Amino acid sequence: MPTGLRSWLRWGAESSSGLPLGPEEARAFLQGRIALFGRDGCLLICGILAVVLAASAIAPSVPSGAWVPLAGARRDEVPITLAAAAVLAVAWLLCRSGRRSARTLLLIDATASFLACLCASLPVLLPGASPEHKYRMLLAISNGLIVRAAVIPGRARRTMAISGLAATPGVWFTGLLHAARGGTALDIATQTMVWAMWMAIAIFVAAFTSRIIYGLHRQVRLAQQLGQYTLL
């Protein structure tokens, strides 16, 4: 295993949470945040899908994308959307109780993020996929990565690594989408590069969010510790 990856997996609980806490306190905090992200993310996806399906039933002549650009009501898209919700539900179930080690929490976080973004990317490979699916993919992945960075504490470099891994399938699938639509080699390369740029922006914003939140948490924690020391 590469040295960098080995050191990344061996981070202690303090590094994995991004907070200046004791190892056990930081590990428990991180586990609770992953559970929170998994639960609320699952509920959000299911809620959006329910709204889209209900709206499409009420007005079937209106395209699903006109209702909510995060989830379509096409029959072949529903299983993919439910799969994304299931991935986050599993992350919640794994972290809602019991004790998970810091390494296990890192793996749950990275795996759930990757699989959820993979599910969000898959609709562009469906028969009849259009640029609308590509834009919905961008919206879902970029928002998901930024929300994850805000909810799950961690250092900027770990957020950047997980976000980059999760965004990779979307960039690749963009090239496949335009190839399937008969695009030229130049068009495929251009669209893929543009999509990679947009994903890079989302990754940067997610990493910047982690850095700011980590810094604020650290300042608050140090202020609390200093206050306790002064009182003593």
PDB file of C-alpha atoms in Angstrom:
ATOM      1  CA  MET A   1       0.000   0.000   0.000  1.00  0.00           C
ATOM      2  CA  PRO A   2       1.415   3.461  -0.843  1.00  0.00           C
ATOM      3  CA  THR A   3       2.866   5.337   2.115  1.00  0.00           C
ATOM      4  CA  GLY A   4       0.520   8.301   1.671  1.00  0.00           C
ATOM      5  CA  LEU A   5      -2.578   6.115   1.641  1.00  0.00           C
ATOM      6  CA  ARG A   6      -1.334   4.152   4.634  1.00  0.00           C
ATOM      7  CA  SER A   7      -0.787   7.328   6.656  1.00  0.00           C
ATOM      8  CA  TRP A   8      -4.198   8.644   5.579  1.00  0.00           C
ATOM      9  CA  LEU A   9      -5.896   5.487   6.872  1.00  0.00           C
ATOM     10  CA  ARG A  10      -3.893   5.595  10.087  1.00  0.00           C
ATOM     11  CA  TRP A  11      -4.999   9.044  11.130  1.00  0.00           C
ATOM     12  CA  GLY A  12      -6.202   9.059  14.689  1.00  0.00           C
ATOM     13  CA  ALA A  13      -9.650  10.114  15.789  1.00  0.00           C
ATOM     14  CA  GLU A  14      -8.500  13.685  16.323  1.00  0.00           C
ATOM     15  CA  SER A  15      -7.340  13.995  12.719  1.00  0.00           C
ATOM     16  CA  SER A  16     -10.392  12.245  11.321  1.00  0.00           C
ATOM     17  CA  SER A  17     -12.787  14.580  13.081  1.00  0.00           C
ATOM     18  CA  GLY A  18     -10.758  17.672  12.384  1.00  0.00           C
ATOM     19  CA  LEU A  19     -11.365  18.894  15.931  1.00  0.00           C
ATOM     20  CA  PRO A  20      -8.928  19.454  18.813  1.00  0.00           C
ATOM     21  CA  LEU A  21     -10.707  16.953  21.046  1.00  0.00           C
ATOM     22  CA  GLY A  22      -9.620  13.879  22.932  1.00  0.00           C
ATOM     23  CA  PRO A  23      -9.388  10.728  20.769  1.00  0.00           C
ATOM     24  CA  GLU A  24     -12.573   9.096  22.070  1.00  0.00           C
ATOM     25  CA  GLU A  25     -14.579  12.317  22.153  1.00  0.00           C
ATOM     26  CA  ALA A  26     -13.527  13.171  18.605  1.00  0.00           C
ATOM     27  CA  ARG A  27     -14.327   9.667  17.352  1.00  0.00           C
ATOM     28  CA  ALA A  28     -17.797   9.735  18.884  1.00  0.00           C
ATOM     29  CA  PHE A  29     -18.465  13.194  17.438  1.00  0.00           C
ATOM     30  CA  LEU A  30     -17.406  12.073  13.970  1.00  0.00           C
ATOM     31  CA  GLN A  31     -19.582   8.953  14.170  1.00  0.00           C
ATOM     32  CA  GLY A  32     -22.597  11.045  15.140  1.00  0.00           C
ATOM     33  CA  ARG A  33     -22.058  13.452  12.247  1.00  0.00           C
ATOM     34  CA  ILE A  34     -21.759  10.654   9.680  1.00  0.00           C
ATOM     35  CA  ALA A  35     -24.979   9.153  11.033  1.00  0.00           C
ATOM     36  CA  LEU A  36     -26.669  12.564  10.795  1.00  0.00           C
ATOM     37  CA  PHE A  37     -25.553  13.071   7.202  1.00  0.00           C
ATOM     38  CA  GLY A  38     -26.663   9.577   6.201  1.00  0.00           C
ATOM     39  CA  ARG A  39     -30.082   9.854   7.818  1.00  0.00           C
ATOM     40  CA  ASP A  40     -30.946  13.349   6.604  1.00  0.00           C
ATOM     41  CA  GLY A  41     -29.507  12.713   3.145  1.00  0.00           C
ATOM     42  CA  CYS A  42     -31.636   9.588   2.763  1.00  0.00           C
ATOM     43  CA  LEU A  43     -34.769  11.424   3.899  1.00  0.00           C
ATOM     44  CA  LEU A  44     -34.048  14.333   1.560  1.00  0.00           C
ATOM     45  CA  ILE A  45     -33.604  12.105  -1.480  1.00  0.00           C
ATOM     46  CA  CYS A  46     -36.749  10.119  -0.701  1.00  0.00           C
ATOM     47  CA  GLY A  47     -38.683  13.326  -0.107  1.00  0.00           C
ATOM     48  CA  ILE A  48     -37.594  14.864  -3.401  1.00  0.00           C
ATOM     49  CA  LEU A  49     -38.421  11.670  -5.267  1.00  0.00           C
ATOM     50  CA  ALA A  50     -41.873  11.536  -3.663  1.00  0.00           C
ATOM     51  CA  VAL A  51     -42.579  15.143  -4.633  1.00  0.00           C
ATOM     52  CA  VAL A  52     -41.437  14.555  -8.218  1.00  0.00           C
ATOM     53  CA  LEU A  53     -43.524  11.390  -8.578  1.00  0.00           C
ATOM     54  CA  ALA A  54     -46.591  13.105  -7.119  1.00  0.00           C
ATOM     55  CA  ALA A  55     -46.145  16.154  -9.345  1.00  0.00           C
ATOM     56  CA  SER A  56     -45.665  13.974 -12.412  1.00  0.00           C
ATOM     57  CA  ALA A  57     -48.845  12.042 -11.573  1.00  0.00           C
ATOM     58  CA  ILE A  58     -50.808  15.255 -11.225  1.00  0.00           C
ATOM     59  CA  ALA A  59     -49.450  16.770 -14.431  1.00  0.00           C
ATOM     60  CA  PRO A  60     -48.039  13.883 -16.537  1.00  0.00           C
ATOM     61  CA  SER A  61     -47.599  16.088 -19.601  1.00  0.00           C
ATOM     62  CA  VAL A  62     -44.952  18.208 -17.869  1.00  0.00           C
ATOM     63  CA  PRO A  63     -41.384  16.808 -18.089  1.00  0.00           C
ATOM     64  CA  SER A  64     -40.027  15.600 -14.773  1.00  0.00           C
ATOM     65  CA  GLY A  65     -37.034  17.915 -15.018  1.00  0.00           C
ATOM     66  CA  ALA A  66     -39.359  20.917 -14.903  1.00  0.00           C
ATOM     67  CA  TRP A  67     -40.424  19.956 -11.384  1.00  0.00           C
ATOM     68  CA  VAL A  68     -37.234  19.194  -9.514  1.00  0.00           C
ATOM     69  CA  PRO A  69     -33.842  19.008 -11.263  1.00  0.00           C
ATOM     70  CA  LEU A  70     -32.429  16.692  -8.585  1.00  0.00           C
ATOM     71  CA  ALA A  71     -34.486  13.612  -9.370  1.00  0.00           C
ATOM     72  CA  GLY A  72     -36.465  12.508 -12.370  1.00  0.00           C
ATOM     73  CA  ALA A  73     -39.685  10.573 -12.408  1.00  0.00           C
ATOM     74  CA  ARG A  74     -38.705   8.372 -15.331  1.00  0.00           C
ATOM     75  CA  ARG A  75     -39.274   4.753 -14.456  1.00  0.00           C
ATOM     76  CA  ASP A  76     -35.668   3.763 -15.136  1.00  0.00           C
ATOM     77  CA  GLU A  77     -34.342   6.554 -12.889  1.00  0.00           C
ATOM     78  CA  VAL A  78     -36.330   5.630  -9.790  1.00  0.00           C
ATOM     79  CA  PRO A  79     -34.224   2.546  -8.836  1.00  0.00           C
ATOM     80  CA  ILE A  80     -31.030   4.592  -9.163  1.00  0.00           C
ATOM     81  CA  THR A  81     -32.428   7.332  -6.945  1.00  0.00           C
ATOM     82  CA  LEU A  82     -33.537   4.771  -4.373  1.00  0.00           C
ATOM     83  CA  ALA A  83     -30.083   3.164  -4.515  1.00  0.00           C
ATOM     84  CA  ALA A  84     -28.492   6.507  -3.575  1.00  0.00           C
ATOM     85  CA  ALA A  85     -30.908   6.803  -0.655  1.00  0.00           C
ATOM     86  CA  ALA A  86     -30.118   3.216   0.382  1.00  0.00           C
ATOM     87  CA  VAL A  87     -26.371   3.941   0.435  1.00  0.00           C
ATOM     88  CA  LEU A  88     -26.869   6.827   2.848  1.00  0.00           C
ATOM     89  CA  ALA A  89     -29.318   4.769   4.907  1.00  0.00           C
ATOM     90  CA  VAL A  90     -26.682   2.048   5.333  1.00  0.00           C
ATOM     91  CA  ALA A  91     -24.153   4.668   6.489  1.00  0.00           C
ATOM     92  CA  TRP A  92     -26.704   5.866   9.053  1.00  0.00           C
ATOM     93  CA  LEU A  93     -27.442   2.343  10.283  1.00  0.00           C
ATOM     94  CA  LEU A  94     -23.741   1.579  10.660  1.00  0.00           C
ATOM     95  CA  CYS A  95     -23.067   4.741  12.672  1.00  0.00           C
ATOM     96  CA  ARG A  96     -26.241   5.387  14.641  1.00  0.00           C
ATOM     97  CA  SER A  97     -25.270   3.023  17.473  1.00  0.00           C
ATOM     98  CA  GLY A  98     -22.366   0.981  18.709  1.00  0.00           C
ATOM     99  CA  ARG A  99     -18.750   1.996  18.538  1.00  0.00           C
ATOM    100  CA  ARG A 100     -16.888   2.260  15.248  1.00  0.00           C
ATOM    101  CA  SER A 101     -13.152   2.775  15.098  1.00  0.00           C
ATOM    102  CA  ALA A 102     -11.733   5.924  13.522  1.00  0.00           C
ATOM    103  CA  ARG A 103     -10.472   3.929  10.528  1.00  0.00           C
ATOM    104  CA  THR A 104     -13.885   2.305  10.036  1.00  0.00           C
ATOM    105  CA  LEU A 105     -15.568   5.708  10.152  1.00  0.00           C
ATOM    106  CA  LEU A 106     -13.191   7.036   7.513  1.00  0.00           C
ATOM    107  CA  LEU A 107     -13.986   4.100   5.255  1.00  0.00           C
ATOM    108  CA  ILE A 108     -17.747   4.455   5.791  1.00  0.00           C
ATOM    109  CA  ASP A 109     -17.569   8.162   5.011  1.00  0.00           C
ATOM    110  CA  ALA A 110     -15.488   7.723   1.848  1.00  0.00           C
ATOM    111  CA  THR A 111     -17.426   4.688   0.586  1.00  0.00           C
ATOM    112  CA  ALA A 112     -20.861   6.227   1.154  1.00  0.00           C
ATOM    113  CA  SER A 113     -19.815   9.486  -0.507  1.00  0.00           C
ATOM    114  CA  PHE A 114     -18.415   7.685  -3.541  1.00  0.00           C
ATOM    115  CA  LEU A 115     -21.372   5.333  -4.002  1.00  0.00           C
ATOM    116  CA  ALA A 116     -23.963   8.084  -3.526  1.00  0.00           C
ATOM    117  CA  CYS A 117     -22.261  10.278  -6.132  1.00  0.00           C
ATOM    118  CA  LEU A 118     -21.906   7.257  -8.424  1.00  0.00           C
ATOM    119  CA  CYS A 119     -25.672   6.733  -8.237  1.00  0.00           C
ATOM    120  CA  ALA A 120     -26.221  10.414  -8.985  1.00  0.00           C
ATOM    121  CA  SER A 121     -24.032  10.034 -12.084  1.00  0.00           C
ATOM    122  CA  LEU A 122     -25.617   6.890 -13.516  1.00  0.00           C
ATOM    123  CA  PRO A 123     -28.720   8.516 -15.121  1.00  0.00           C
ATOM    124  CA  VAL A 124     -26.523  10.080 -17.823  1.00  0.00           C
ATOM    125  CA  LEU A 125     -25.817   6.548 -19.088  1.00  0.00           C
ATOM    126  CA  LEU A 126     -29.483   5.620 -19.474  1.00  0.00           C
ATOM    127  CA  PRO A 127     -30.956   5.297 -22.974  1.00  0.00           C
ATOM    128  CA  GLY A 128     -32.280   8.639 -24.096  1.00  0.00           C
ATOM    129  CA  ALA A 129     -30.185  10.616 -21.613  1.00  0.00           C
ATOM    130  CA  SER A 130     -29.868  14.288 -22.509  1.00  0.00           C
ATOM    131  CA  PRO A 131     -27.813  17.285 -21.350  1.00  0.00           C
ATOM    132  CA  GLU A 132     -30.592  17.852 -18.794  1.00  0.00           C
ATOM    133  CA  HIS A 133     -29.437  14.712 -17.005  1.00  0.00           C
ATOM    134  CA  LYS A 134     -25.894  16.047 -17.011  1.00  0.00           C
ATOM    135  CA  TYR A 135     -26.903  19.307 -15.362  1.00  0.00           C
ATOM    136  CA  ARG A 136     -28.980  17.467 -12.768  1.00  0.00           C
ATOM    137  CA  MET A 137     -25.936  15.334 -12.050  1.00  0.00           C
ATOM    138  CA  LEU A 138     -23.789  18.423 -11.520  1.00  0.00           C
ATOM    139  CA  LEU A 139     -26.337  19.980  -9.189  1.00  0.00           C
ATOM    140  CA  ALA A 140     -26.784  16.831  -7.124  1.00  0.00           C
ATOM    141  CA  ILE A 141     -23.075  16.008  -6.777  1.00  0.00           C
ATOM    142  CA  SER A 142     -21.804  19.534  -6.145  1.00  0.00           C
ATOM    143  CA  ASN A 143     -24.487  20.284  -3.555  1.00  0.00           C
ATOM    144  CA  GLY A 144     -24.009  16.901  -1.926  1.00  0.00           C
ATOM    145  CA  LEU A 145     -20.248  17.340  -1.568  1.00  0.00           C
ATOM    146  CA  ILE A 146     -20.587  20.822  -0.109  1.00  0.00           C
ATOM    147  CA  VAL A 147     -23.270  19.745   2.375  1.00  0.00           C
ATOM    148  CA  ARG A 148     -21.123  16.771   3.374  1.00  0.00           C
ATOM    149  CA  ALA A 149     -18.191  19.095   4.052  1.00  0.00           C
ATOM    150  CA  ALA A 150     -20.397  21.285   6.246  1.00  0.00           C
ATOM    151  CA  VAL A 151     -21.871  18.394   8.243  1.00  0.00           C
ATOM    152  CA  ILE A 152     -18.968  15.951   8.604  1.00  0.00           C
ATOM    153  CA  PRO A 153     -15.916  17.557  10.250  1.00  0.00           C
ATOM    154  CA  GLY A 154     -12.531  16.945   8.722  1.00  0.00           C
ATOM    155  CA  ARG A 155      -9.405  18.579   7.466  1.00  0.00           C
ATOM    156  CA  ALA A 156      -9.463  20.187   4.042  1.00  0.00           C
ATOM    157  CA  ARG A 157      -7.114  17.649   2.482  1.00  0.00           C
ATOM    158  CA  ARG A 158      -9.301  14.713   3.484  1.00  0.00           C
ATOM    159  CA  THR A 159     -12.403  16.480   2.189  1.00  0.00           C
ATOM    160  CA  MET A 160     -10.598  17.177  -1.075  1.00  0.00           C
ATOM    161  CA  ALA A 161      -9.536  13.535  -1.422  1.00  0.00           C
ATOM    162  CA  ILE A 162     -13.013  12.128  -0.743  1.00  0.00           C
ATOM    163  CA  SER A 163     -14.717  14.737  -2.927  1.00  0.00           C
ATOM    164  CA  GLY A 164     -12.300  14.137  -5.784  1.00  0.00           C
ATOM    165  CA  LEU A 165     -12.890  10.392  -5.623  1.00  0.00           C
ATOM    166  CA  ALA A 166     -16.666  10.857  -5.519  1.00  0.00           C
ATOM    167  CA  ALA A 167     -16.714  13.284  -8.456  1.00  0.00           C
ATOM    168  CA  THR A 168     -14.572  11.139 -10.770  1.00  0.00           C
ATOM    169  CA  PRO A 169     -17.383   8.935 -12.184  1.00  0.00           C
ATOM    170  CA  GLY A 170     -19.394  12.018 -13.181  1.00  0.00           C
ATOM    171  CA  VAL A 171     -16.533  13.397 -15.239  1.00  0.00           C
ATOM    172  CA  TRP A 172     -15.991  10.055 -16.962  1.00  0.00           C
ATOM    173  CA  PHE A 173     -19.695   9.533 -17.615  1.00  0.00           C
ATOM    174  CA  THR A 174     -19.930  12.986 -19.199  1.00  0.00           C
ATOM    175  CA  GLY A 175     -17.531  11.857 -21.908  1.00  0.00           C
ATOM    176  CA  LEU A 176     -19.519   8.657 -22.396  1.00  0.00           C
ATOM    177  CA  LEU A 177     -22.766  10.646 -22.699  1.00  0.00           C
ATOM    178  CA  HIS A 178     -21.454  12.855 -25.486  1.00  0.00           C
ATOM    179  CA  ALA A 179     -19.847   9.896 -27.224  1.00  0.00           C
ATOM    180  CA  ALA A 180     -23.193   8.078 -27.202  1.00  0.00           C
ATOM    181  CA  ARG A 181     -24.842  11.182 -28.686  1.00  0.00           C
ATOM    182  CA  GLY A 182     -22.442  11.077 -31.633  1.00  0.00           C
ATOM    183  CA  GLY A 183     -20.154  13.906 -30.603  1.00  0.00           C
ATOM    184  CA  THR A 184     -16.805  14.422 -32.266  1.00  0.00           C
ATOM    185  CA  ALA A 185     -13.586  13.671 -30.423  1.00  0.00           C
ATOM    186  CA  LEU A 186     -13.023  17.393 -29.910  1.00  0.00           C
ATOM    187  CA  ASP A 187     -16.541  17.883 -28.585  1.00  0.00           C
ATOM    188  CA  ILE A 188     -16.205  14.933 -26.196  1.00  0.00           C
ATOM    189  CA  ALA A 189     -12.865  16.203 -24.903  1.00  0.00           C
ATOM    190  CA  THR A 190     -14.174  19.755 -24.520  1.00  0.00           C
ATOM    191  CA  GLN A 191     -17.324  18.734 -22.661  1.00  0.00           C
ATOM    192  CA  THR A 192     -15.348  16.428 -20.382  1.00  0.00           C
ATOM    193  CA  MET A 193     -12.835  19.165 -19.578  1.00  0.00           C
ATOM    194  CA  VAL A 194     -15.604  21.665 -18.874  1.00  0.00           C
ATOM    195  CA  TRP A 195     -17.292  19.175 -16.589  1.00  0.00           C
ATOM    196  CA  ALA A 196     -14.010  18.454 -14.827  1.00  0.00           C
ATOM    197  CA  MET A 197     -13.616  22.189 -14.248  1.00  0.00           C
ATOM    198  CA  TRP A 198     -17.075  22.461 -12.666  1.00  0.00           C
ATOM    199  CA  MET A 199     -16.379  19.465 -10.465  1.00  0.00           C
ATOM    200  CA  ALA A 200     -13.017  20.968  -9.465  1.00  0.00           C
ATOM    201  CA  ILE A 201     -14.825  24.128  -8.365  1.00  0.00           C
ATOM    202  CA  ALA A 202     -17.242  22.059  -6.262  1.00  0.00           C
ATOM    203  CA  ILE A 203     -14.318  20.150  -4.714  1.00  0.00           C
ATOM    204  CA  PHE A 204     -12.525  23.421  -3.914  1.00  0.00           C
ATOM    205  CA  VAL A 205     -15.635  24.889  -2.277  1.00  0.00           C
ATOM    206  CA  ALA A 206     -16.124  21.705  -0.234  1.00  0.00           C
ATOM    207  CA  ALA A 207     -12.484  21.746   0.925  1.00  0.00           C
ATOM    208  CA  PHE A 208     -12.698  25.463   1.713  1.00  0.00           C
ATOM    209  CA  THR A 209     -15.872  24.827   3.724  1.00  0.00           C
ATOM    210  CA  SER A 210     -14.095  22.133   5.740  1.00  0.00           C
ATOM    211  CA  ARG A 211     -11.171  24.417   6.368  1.00  0.00           C
ATOM    212  CA  ILE A 212     -13.332  27.287   7.607  1.00  0.00           C
ATOM    213  CA  ILE A 213     -15.531  25.100   9.812  1.00  0.00           C
ATOM    214  CA  TYR A 214     -12.510  23.227  11.183  1.00  0.00           C
ATOM    215  CA  GLY A 215     -10.851  26.546  11.997  1.00  0.00           C
ATOM    216  CA  LEU A 216     -13.943  27.874  13.768  1.00  0.00           C
ATOM    217  CA  HIS A 217     -14.364  24.676  15.774  1.00  0.00           C
ATOM    218  CA  ARG A 218     -10.721  24.807  16.758  1.00  0.00           C
ATOM    219  CA  GLN A 219     -10.894  28.436  17.872  1.00  0.00           C
ATOM    220  CA  VAL A 220     -14.027  27.814  19.934  1.00  0.00           C
ATOM    221  CA  ARG A 221     -12.521  24.730  21.545  1.00  0.00           C
ATOM    222  CA  LEU A 222      -9.272  26.508  22.395  1.00  0.00           C
ATOM    223  CA  ALA A 223     -11.236  29.445  23.811  1.00  0.00           C
ATOM    224  CA  GLN A 224     -13.196  27.072  26.031  1.00  0.00           C
ATOM    225  CA  GLN A 225     -10.018  25.381  27.213  1.00  0.00           C
ATOM    226  CA  LEU A 226      -8.375  28.745  27.922  1.00  0.00           C
ATOM    227  CA  GLY A 227     -11.458  29.876  29.848  1.00  0.00           C
ATOM    228  CA  GLN A 228     -11.382  26.758  31.997  1.00  0.00           C
ATOM    229  CA  TYR A 229      -7.665  27.214  32.649  1.00  0.00           C
ATOM    230  CA  THR A 230      -8.182  30.855  33.628  1.00  0.00           C
ATOM    231  CA  LEU A 231     -11.007  29.930  36.000  1.00  0.00           C
ATOM    232  CA  LEU A 232      -8.818  27.318  37.650  1.00  0.00           C
TER     233      LEU A 232
END
